[in-house]
CSV table of C-alpha atoms and ligand atoms in Angstrom, one decimal:
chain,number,residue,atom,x,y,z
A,141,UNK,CA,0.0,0.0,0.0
A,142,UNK,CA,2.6,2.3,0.9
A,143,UNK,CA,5.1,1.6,-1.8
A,144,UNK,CA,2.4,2.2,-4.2
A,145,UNK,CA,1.6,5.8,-2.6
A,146,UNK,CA,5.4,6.8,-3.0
A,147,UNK,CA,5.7,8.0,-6.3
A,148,UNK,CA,2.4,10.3,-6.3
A,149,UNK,CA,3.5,11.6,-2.5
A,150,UNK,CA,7.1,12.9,-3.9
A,151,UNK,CA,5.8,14.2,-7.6
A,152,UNK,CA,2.7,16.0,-5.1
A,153,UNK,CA,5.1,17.4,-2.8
A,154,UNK,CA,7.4,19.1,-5.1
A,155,UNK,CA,4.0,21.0,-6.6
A,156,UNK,CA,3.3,22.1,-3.0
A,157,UNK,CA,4.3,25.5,-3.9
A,158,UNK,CA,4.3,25.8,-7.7
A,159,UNK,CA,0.6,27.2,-7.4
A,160,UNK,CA,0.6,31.2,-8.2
A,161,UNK,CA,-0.3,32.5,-4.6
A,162,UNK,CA,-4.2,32.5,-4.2
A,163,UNK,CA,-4.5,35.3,-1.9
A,164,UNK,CA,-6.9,35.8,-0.2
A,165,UNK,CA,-8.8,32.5,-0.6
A,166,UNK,CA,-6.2,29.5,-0.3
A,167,UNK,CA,-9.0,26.6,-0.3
A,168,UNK,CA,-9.0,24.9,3.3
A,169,UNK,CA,-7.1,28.2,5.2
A,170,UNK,CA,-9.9,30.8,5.4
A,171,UNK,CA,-8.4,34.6,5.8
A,172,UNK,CA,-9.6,37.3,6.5
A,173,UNK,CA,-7.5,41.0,7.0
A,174,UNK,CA,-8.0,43.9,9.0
A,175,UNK,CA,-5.5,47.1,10.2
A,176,UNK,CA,-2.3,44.5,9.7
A,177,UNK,CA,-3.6,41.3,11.4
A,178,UNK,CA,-4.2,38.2,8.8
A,179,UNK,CA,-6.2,35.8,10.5
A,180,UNK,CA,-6.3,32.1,8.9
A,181,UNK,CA,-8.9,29.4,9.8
A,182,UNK,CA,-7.3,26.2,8.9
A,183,UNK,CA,-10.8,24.4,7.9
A,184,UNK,CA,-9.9,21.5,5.6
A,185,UNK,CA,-13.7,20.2,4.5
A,186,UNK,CA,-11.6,17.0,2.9
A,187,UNK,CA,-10.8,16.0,6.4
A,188,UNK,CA,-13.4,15.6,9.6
A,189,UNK,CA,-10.6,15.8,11.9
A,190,UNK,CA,-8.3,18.8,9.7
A,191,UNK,CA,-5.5,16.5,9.3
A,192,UNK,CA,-2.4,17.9,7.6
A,193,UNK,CA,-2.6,16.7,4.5
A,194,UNK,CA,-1.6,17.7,0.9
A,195,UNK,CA,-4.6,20.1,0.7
A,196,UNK,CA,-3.4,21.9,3.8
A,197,UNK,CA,-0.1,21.7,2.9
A,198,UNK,CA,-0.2,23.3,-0.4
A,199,UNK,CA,-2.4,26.3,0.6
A,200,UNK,CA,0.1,26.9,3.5
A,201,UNK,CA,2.8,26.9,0.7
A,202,UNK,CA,0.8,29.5,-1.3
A,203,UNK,CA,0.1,31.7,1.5
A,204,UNK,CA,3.9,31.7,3.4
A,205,UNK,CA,4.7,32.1,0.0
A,206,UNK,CA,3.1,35.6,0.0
A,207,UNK,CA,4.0,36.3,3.1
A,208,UNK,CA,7.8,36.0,2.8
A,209,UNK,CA,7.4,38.4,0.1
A,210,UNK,CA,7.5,41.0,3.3
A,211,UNK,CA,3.8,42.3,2.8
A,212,UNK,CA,4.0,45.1,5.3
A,213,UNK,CA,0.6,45.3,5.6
A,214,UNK,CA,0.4,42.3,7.3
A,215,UNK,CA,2.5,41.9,10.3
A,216,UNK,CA,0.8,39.8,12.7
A,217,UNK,CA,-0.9,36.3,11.5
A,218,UNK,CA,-3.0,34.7,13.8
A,219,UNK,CA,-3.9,30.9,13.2
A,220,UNK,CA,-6.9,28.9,14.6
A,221,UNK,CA,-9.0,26.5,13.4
A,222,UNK,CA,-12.9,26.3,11.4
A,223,UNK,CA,-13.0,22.6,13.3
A,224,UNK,CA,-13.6,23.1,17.6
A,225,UNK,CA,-12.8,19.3,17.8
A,226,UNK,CA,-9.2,19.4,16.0
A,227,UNK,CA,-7.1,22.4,15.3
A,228,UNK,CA,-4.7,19.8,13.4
A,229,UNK,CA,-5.5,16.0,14.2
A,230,UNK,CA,-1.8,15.4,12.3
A,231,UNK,CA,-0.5,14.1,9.5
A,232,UNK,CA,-2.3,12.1,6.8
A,233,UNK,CA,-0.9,8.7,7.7
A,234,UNK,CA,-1.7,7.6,4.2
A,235,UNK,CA,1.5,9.6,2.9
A,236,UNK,CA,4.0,8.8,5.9
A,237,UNK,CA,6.2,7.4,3.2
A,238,UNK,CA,9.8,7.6,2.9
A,239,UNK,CA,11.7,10.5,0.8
A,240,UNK,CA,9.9,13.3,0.9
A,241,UNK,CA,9.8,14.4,5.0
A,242,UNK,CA,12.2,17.4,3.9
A,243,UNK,CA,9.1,18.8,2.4
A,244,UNK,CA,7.2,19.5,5.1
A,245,UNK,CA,10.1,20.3,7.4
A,246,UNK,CA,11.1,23.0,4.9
A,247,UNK,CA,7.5,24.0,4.7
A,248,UNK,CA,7.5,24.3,8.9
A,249,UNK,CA,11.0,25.9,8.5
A,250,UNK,CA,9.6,28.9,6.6
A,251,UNK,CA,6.4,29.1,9.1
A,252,UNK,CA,9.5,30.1,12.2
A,253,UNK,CA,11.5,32.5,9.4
A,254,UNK,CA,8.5,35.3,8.6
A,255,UNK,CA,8.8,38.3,9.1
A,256,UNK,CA,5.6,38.6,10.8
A,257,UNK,CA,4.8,38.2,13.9
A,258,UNK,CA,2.6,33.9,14.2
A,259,UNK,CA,0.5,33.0,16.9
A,260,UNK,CA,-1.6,30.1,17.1
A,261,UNK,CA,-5.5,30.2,19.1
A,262,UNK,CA,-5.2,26.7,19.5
A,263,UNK,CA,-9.2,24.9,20.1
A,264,UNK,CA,-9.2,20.7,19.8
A,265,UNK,CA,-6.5,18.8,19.3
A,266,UNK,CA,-3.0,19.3,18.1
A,267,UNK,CA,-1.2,16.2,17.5
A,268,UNK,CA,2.2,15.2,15.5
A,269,UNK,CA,2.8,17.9,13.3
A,270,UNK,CA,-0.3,19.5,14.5
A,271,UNK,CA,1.9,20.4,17.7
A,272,UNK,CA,5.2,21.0,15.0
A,273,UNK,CA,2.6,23.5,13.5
A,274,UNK,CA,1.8,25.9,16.7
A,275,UNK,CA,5.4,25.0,17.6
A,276,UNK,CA,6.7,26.8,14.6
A,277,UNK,CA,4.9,29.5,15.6
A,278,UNK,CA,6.0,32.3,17.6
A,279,UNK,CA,3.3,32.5,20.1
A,280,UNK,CA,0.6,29.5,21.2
A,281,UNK,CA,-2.0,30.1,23.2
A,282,UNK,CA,-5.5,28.1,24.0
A,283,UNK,CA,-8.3,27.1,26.0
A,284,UNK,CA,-8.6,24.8,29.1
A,285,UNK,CA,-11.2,23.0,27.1
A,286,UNK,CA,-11.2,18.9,27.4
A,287,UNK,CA,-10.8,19.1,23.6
A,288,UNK,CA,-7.5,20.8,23.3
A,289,UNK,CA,-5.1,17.8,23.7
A,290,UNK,CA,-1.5,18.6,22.3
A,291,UNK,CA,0.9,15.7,21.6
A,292,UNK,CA,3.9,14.4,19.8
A,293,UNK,CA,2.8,11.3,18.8
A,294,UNK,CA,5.4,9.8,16.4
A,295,UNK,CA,7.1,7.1,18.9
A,296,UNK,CA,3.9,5.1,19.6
A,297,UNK,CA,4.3,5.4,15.8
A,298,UNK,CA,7.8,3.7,15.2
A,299,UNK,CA,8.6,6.9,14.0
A,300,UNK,CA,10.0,10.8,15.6
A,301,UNK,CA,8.5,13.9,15.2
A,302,UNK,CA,10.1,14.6,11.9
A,303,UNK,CA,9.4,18.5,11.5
A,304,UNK,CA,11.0,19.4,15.2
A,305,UNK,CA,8.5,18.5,17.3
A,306,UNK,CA,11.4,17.0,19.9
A,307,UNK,CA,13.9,20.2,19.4
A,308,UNK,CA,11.0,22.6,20.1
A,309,UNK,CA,9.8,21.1,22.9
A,310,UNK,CA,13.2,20.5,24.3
A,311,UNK,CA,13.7,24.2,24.3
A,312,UNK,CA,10.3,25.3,25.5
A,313,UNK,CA,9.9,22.7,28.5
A,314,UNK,CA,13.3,21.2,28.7
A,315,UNK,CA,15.1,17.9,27.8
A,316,UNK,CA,13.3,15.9,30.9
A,317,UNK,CA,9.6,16.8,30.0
A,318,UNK,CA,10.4,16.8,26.7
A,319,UNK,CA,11.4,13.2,26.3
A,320,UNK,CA,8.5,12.2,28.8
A,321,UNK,CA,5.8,13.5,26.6
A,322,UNK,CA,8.2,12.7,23.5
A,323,UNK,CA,8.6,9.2,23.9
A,324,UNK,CA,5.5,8.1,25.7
A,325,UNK,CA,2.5,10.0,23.4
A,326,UNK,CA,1.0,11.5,25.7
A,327,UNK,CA,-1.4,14.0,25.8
A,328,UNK,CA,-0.9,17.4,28.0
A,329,UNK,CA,-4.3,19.0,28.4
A,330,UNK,CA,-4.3,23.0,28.2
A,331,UNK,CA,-3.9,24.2,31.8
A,332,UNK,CA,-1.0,21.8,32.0
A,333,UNK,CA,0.4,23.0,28.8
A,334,UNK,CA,0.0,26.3,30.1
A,335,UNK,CA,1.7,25.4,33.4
A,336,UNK,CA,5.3,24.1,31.7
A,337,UNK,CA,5.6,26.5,29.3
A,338,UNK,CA,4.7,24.1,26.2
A,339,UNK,CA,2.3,27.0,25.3
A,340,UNK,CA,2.4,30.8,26.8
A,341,UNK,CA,-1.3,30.9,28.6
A,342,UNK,CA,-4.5,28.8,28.2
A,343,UNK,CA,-8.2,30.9,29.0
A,344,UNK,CA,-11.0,29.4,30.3
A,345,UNK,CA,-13.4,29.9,26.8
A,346,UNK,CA,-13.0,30.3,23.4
A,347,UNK,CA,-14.3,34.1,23.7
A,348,UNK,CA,-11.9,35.0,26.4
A,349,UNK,CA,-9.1,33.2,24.2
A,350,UNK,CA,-10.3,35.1,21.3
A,351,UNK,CA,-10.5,39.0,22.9
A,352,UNK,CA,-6.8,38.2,23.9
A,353,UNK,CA,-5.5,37.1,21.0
A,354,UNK,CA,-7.4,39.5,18.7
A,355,UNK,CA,-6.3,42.5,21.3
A,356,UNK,CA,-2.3,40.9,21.1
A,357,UNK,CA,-2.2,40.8,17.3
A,358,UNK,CA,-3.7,44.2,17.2
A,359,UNK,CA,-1.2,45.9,19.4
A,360,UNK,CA,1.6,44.4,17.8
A,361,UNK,CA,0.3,45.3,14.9
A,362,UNK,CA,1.1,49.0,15.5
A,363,UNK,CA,4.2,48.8,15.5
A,364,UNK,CA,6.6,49.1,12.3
A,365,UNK,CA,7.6,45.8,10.8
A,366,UNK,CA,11.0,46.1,10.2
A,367,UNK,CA,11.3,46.2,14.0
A,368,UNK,CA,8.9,43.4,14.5
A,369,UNK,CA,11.0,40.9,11.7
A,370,UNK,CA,14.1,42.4,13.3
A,371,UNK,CA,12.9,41.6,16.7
A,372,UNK,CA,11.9,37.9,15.8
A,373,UNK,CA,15.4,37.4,14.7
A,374,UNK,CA,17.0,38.0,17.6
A,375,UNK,CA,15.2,36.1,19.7
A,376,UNK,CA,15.4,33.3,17.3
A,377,UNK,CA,19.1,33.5,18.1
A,378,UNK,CA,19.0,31.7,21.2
A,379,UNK,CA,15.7,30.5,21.3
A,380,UNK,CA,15.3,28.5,17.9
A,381,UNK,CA,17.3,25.0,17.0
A,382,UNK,CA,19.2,25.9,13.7
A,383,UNK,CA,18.4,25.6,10.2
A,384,UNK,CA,21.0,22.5,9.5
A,385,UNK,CA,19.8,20.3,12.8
A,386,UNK,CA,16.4,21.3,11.7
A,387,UNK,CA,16.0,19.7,8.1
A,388,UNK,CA,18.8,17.1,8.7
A,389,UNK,CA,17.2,15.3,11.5
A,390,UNK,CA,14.5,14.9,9.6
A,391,UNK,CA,16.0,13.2,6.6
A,392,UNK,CA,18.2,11.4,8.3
A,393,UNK,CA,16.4,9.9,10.9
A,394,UNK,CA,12.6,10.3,9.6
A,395,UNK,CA,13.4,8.7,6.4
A,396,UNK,CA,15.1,5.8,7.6
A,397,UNK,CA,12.4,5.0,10.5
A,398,UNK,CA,9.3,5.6,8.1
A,399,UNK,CA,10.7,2.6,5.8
A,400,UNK,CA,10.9,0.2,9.0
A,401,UNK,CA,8.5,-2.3,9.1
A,402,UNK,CA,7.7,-1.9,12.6
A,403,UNK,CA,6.5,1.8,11.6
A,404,UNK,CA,4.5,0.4,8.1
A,405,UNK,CA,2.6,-2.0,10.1
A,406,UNK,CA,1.4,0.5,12.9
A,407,UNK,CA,0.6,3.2,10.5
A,408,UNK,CA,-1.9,0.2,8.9
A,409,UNK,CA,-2.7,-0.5,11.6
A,410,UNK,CA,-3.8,3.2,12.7
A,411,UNK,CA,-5.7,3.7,9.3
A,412,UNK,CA,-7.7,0.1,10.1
A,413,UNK,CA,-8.6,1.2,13.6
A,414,UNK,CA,-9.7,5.0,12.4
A,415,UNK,CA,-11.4,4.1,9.5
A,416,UNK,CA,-9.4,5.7,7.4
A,417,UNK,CA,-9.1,8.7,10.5
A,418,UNK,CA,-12.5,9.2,10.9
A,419,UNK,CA,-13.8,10.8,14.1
A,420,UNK,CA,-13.2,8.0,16.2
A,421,UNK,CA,-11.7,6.8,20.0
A,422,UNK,CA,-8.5,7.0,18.4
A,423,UNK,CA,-8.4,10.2,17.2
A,424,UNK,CA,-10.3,11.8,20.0
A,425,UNK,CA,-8.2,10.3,22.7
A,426,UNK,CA,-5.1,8.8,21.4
A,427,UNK,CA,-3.3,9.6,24.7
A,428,UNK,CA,-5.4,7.2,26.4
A,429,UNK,CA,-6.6,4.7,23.6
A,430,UNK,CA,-2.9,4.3,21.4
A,431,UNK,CA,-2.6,1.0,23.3
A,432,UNK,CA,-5.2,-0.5,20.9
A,433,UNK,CA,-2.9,-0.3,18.7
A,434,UNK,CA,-0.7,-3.0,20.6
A,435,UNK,CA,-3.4,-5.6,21.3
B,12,NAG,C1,-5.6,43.6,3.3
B,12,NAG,O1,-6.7,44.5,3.2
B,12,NAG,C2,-6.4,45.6,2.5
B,12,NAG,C3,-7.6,46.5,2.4
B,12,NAG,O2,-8.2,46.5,3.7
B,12,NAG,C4,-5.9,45.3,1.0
B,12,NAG,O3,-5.5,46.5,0.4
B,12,NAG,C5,-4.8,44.3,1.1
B,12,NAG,O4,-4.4,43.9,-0.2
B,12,NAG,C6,-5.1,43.1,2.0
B,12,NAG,N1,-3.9,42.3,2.1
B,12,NAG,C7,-3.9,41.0,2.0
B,12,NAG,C8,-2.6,40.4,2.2
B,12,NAG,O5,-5.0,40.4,1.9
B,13,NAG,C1,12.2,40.0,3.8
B,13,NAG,O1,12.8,40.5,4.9
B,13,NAG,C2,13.8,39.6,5.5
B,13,NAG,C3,14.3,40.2,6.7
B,13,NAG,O2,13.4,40.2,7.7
B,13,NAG,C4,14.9,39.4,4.4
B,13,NAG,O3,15.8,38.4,5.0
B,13,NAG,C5,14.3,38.8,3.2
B,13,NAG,O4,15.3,38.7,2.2
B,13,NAG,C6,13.2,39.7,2.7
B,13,NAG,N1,12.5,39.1,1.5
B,13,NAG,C7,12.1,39.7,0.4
B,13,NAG,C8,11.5,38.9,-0.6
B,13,NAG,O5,12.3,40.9,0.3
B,14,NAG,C1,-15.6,24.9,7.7
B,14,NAG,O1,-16.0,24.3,6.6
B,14,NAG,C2,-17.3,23.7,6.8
B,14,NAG,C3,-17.7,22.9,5.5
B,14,NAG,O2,-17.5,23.7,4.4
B,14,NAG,C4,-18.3,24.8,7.0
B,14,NAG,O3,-19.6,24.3,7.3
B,14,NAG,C5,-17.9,25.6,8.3
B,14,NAG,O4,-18.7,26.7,8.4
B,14,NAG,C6,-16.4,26.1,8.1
B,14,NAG,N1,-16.0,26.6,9.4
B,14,NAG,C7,-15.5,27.8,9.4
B,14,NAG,C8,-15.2,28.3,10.8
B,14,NAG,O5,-15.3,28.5,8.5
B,15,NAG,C1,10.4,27.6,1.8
B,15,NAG,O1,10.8,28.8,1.3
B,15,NAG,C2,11.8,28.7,0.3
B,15,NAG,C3,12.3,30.2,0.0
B,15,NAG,O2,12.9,30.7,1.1
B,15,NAG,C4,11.2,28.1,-0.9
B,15,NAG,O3,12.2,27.9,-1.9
B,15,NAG,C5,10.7,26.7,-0.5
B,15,NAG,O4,10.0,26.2,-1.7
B,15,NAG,C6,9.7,26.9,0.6
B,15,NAG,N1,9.2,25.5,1.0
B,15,NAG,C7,8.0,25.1,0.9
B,15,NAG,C8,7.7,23.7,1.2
B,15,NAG,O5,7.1,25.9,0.5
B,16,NAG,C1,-8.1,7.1,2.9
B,16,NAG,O1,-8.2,8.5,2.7
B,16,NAG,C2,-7.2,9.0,1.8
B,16,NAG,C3,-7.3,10.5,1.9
B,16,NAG,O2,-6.8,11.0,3.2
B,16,NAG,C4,-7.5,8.5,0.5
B,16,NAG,O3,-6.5,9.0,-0.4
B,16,NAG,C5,-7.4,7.0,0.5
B,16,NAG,O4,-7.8,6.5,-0.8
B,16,NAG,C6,-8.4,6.5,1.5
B,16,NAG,N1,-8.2,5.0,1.7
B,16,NAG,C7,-9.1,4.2,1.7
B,16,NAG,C8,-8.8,2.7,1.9
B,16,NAG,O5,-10.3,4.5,1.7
């Protein structure tokens, strides 16, 4: 199944960013732009749960596309999500395929290197590269809803987090924490999240998440953009992994897992149990319910 996949996966993920930019409409990212704050629904209606797949993929392309292109008017981009249930469930598990990881860790790569300033409203869950996603962001911040569930859930997988996951958390909440929610894919609800720093502050509803984001975005917004990009840079100094440990983690060690038997079977195994990831046990609390996949 997978072997067969590999071919159309690399041919598709070199097109991810050969579209002409589609701005302001980019298919599943809804945006909409007021007084230098982009705000972008990620709503992919191929997907119940949002995964990350080549839909979202390439309209993210398209639109950090248009964004490198240092679009002063824009200079803060606020992320959330059209689905309450899953900001990003993760990645489609039909193209885990050796090859073409690089791909989407470049495409993650050019989400932490805008010039404007990202911050994620995170609502439901944020799993695998869901979490690389809000990761690569500047800011994260959510609710202390039962949906939001945030994990790195590669290991259980036979795989890593292949876009960073492991070297962002590792900087955000240390190397301890880190390797316990790294290695045992878990779940960290948002008040915990909050508490160790894996995102900056987690609100009690989705309004009160809203009014501070909205108010954030517009205050930093104000301010000139040069400053802003140049302000992002140094921080990023000391508080991002670098470009080269980046991307060659990923193909060195992504590639080589993906191909493993031990990861082929469990990622079959995870489409059999999710019907194909449909809403599901699985997918609503795979924190709790990955040992299915070991019976
Ligand atoms: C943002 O909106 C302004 C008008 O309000 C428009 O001129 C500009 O092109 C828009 N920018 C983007 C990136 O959509
Ligand atoms: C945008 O600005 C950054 C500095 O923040 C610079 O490195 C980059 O070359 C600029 N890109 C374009 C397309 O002008
Ligand atoms: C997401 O897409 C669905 C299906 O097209 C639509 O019903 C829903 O209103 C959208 N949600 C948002 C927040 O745009
Ligand atoms: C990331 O940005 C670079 C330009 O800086 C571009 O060449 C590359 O195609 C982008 N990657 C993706 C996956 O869009
Ligand atoms: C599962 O869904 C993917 C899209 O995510 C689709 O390409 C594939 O054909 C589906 N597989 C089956 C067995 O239905």
């Amino acid at each position: 199944m997978f072997h067969s996949l590999l071919k159309f996966a690399t041919v598709t993920c070199l097109a991810l960013s050969a579209n002409a930019a589609r701005y302001p409409s980019f298919g599943t990212l809804q945006t909409t732009n007021s007084s230098g704050v982009l705000n972008v629904a990620i709503n992919n209606t191929f997907s119940p749960i949002n995964l990350f797949d080549f839909h979202v993929a390439a309209d993210l392309a398209n639109l950090i596309e248009t964004l490198q292109a240092n679009d002063t008017d824009i200079r803060v981009v606020v992320f959330s999500s059209g689905n309450k249930d899953f900001f990003i469930a993760h990645f489609d598990i039909n193209f885990v395929l050796p090859g073409y990881g690089a791909c989407f860790v470049s495409l993650l790569w050019n989400i932490t290197q805008l010039p404007q300033a990202t911050i994620a409203a995170i609502e439901g869950r944020a799993r695998g590269i869901g979490n690389e996603f809000i990761m690569a962001c500047d800011m994260r911040f959510a609710t202390t809803a039962p949906s939001v569930l945030l994990g790195q859930i590669e290991t259980s997988l036979g795989v890593i987090p292949g876009a960073g996951g492991g070297l962002y958390l590792a900087h955000e909440i240390g190397r301890g924490r880190a390797l316990e929610y790294v290695l045992s894919a878990q779940d960290i609800d948002g008040a915990t999240a909050e508490r160790i720093g894996w995102i900056n502050r987690a609100f009690p509803t989705s309004s009160a998440l809203a009014d501070y984001v909205q108010t954030l975005a517009a205050r930093i917004a104000l301010f000139p953009p040069a400053g802003i990009a140049a302000a992002k840079k140094e921080v990023d100094a000391v508080g991002r992994p670098s470009k080269e440990l980046f991307i060659r983690k990923s193909q060195d060690v992504f590639d080589v897992l993906v191909g493993t038997p031990a990861a082929q079977e469990l990622e079959e195994k995870l489409i059999a149990l999710t019907h194909n990831q449909s809403i599901g046990p699985l997918e609503l609390s795979y924190g709790t319910e990955v040992f299915e996949l070991y019976k």
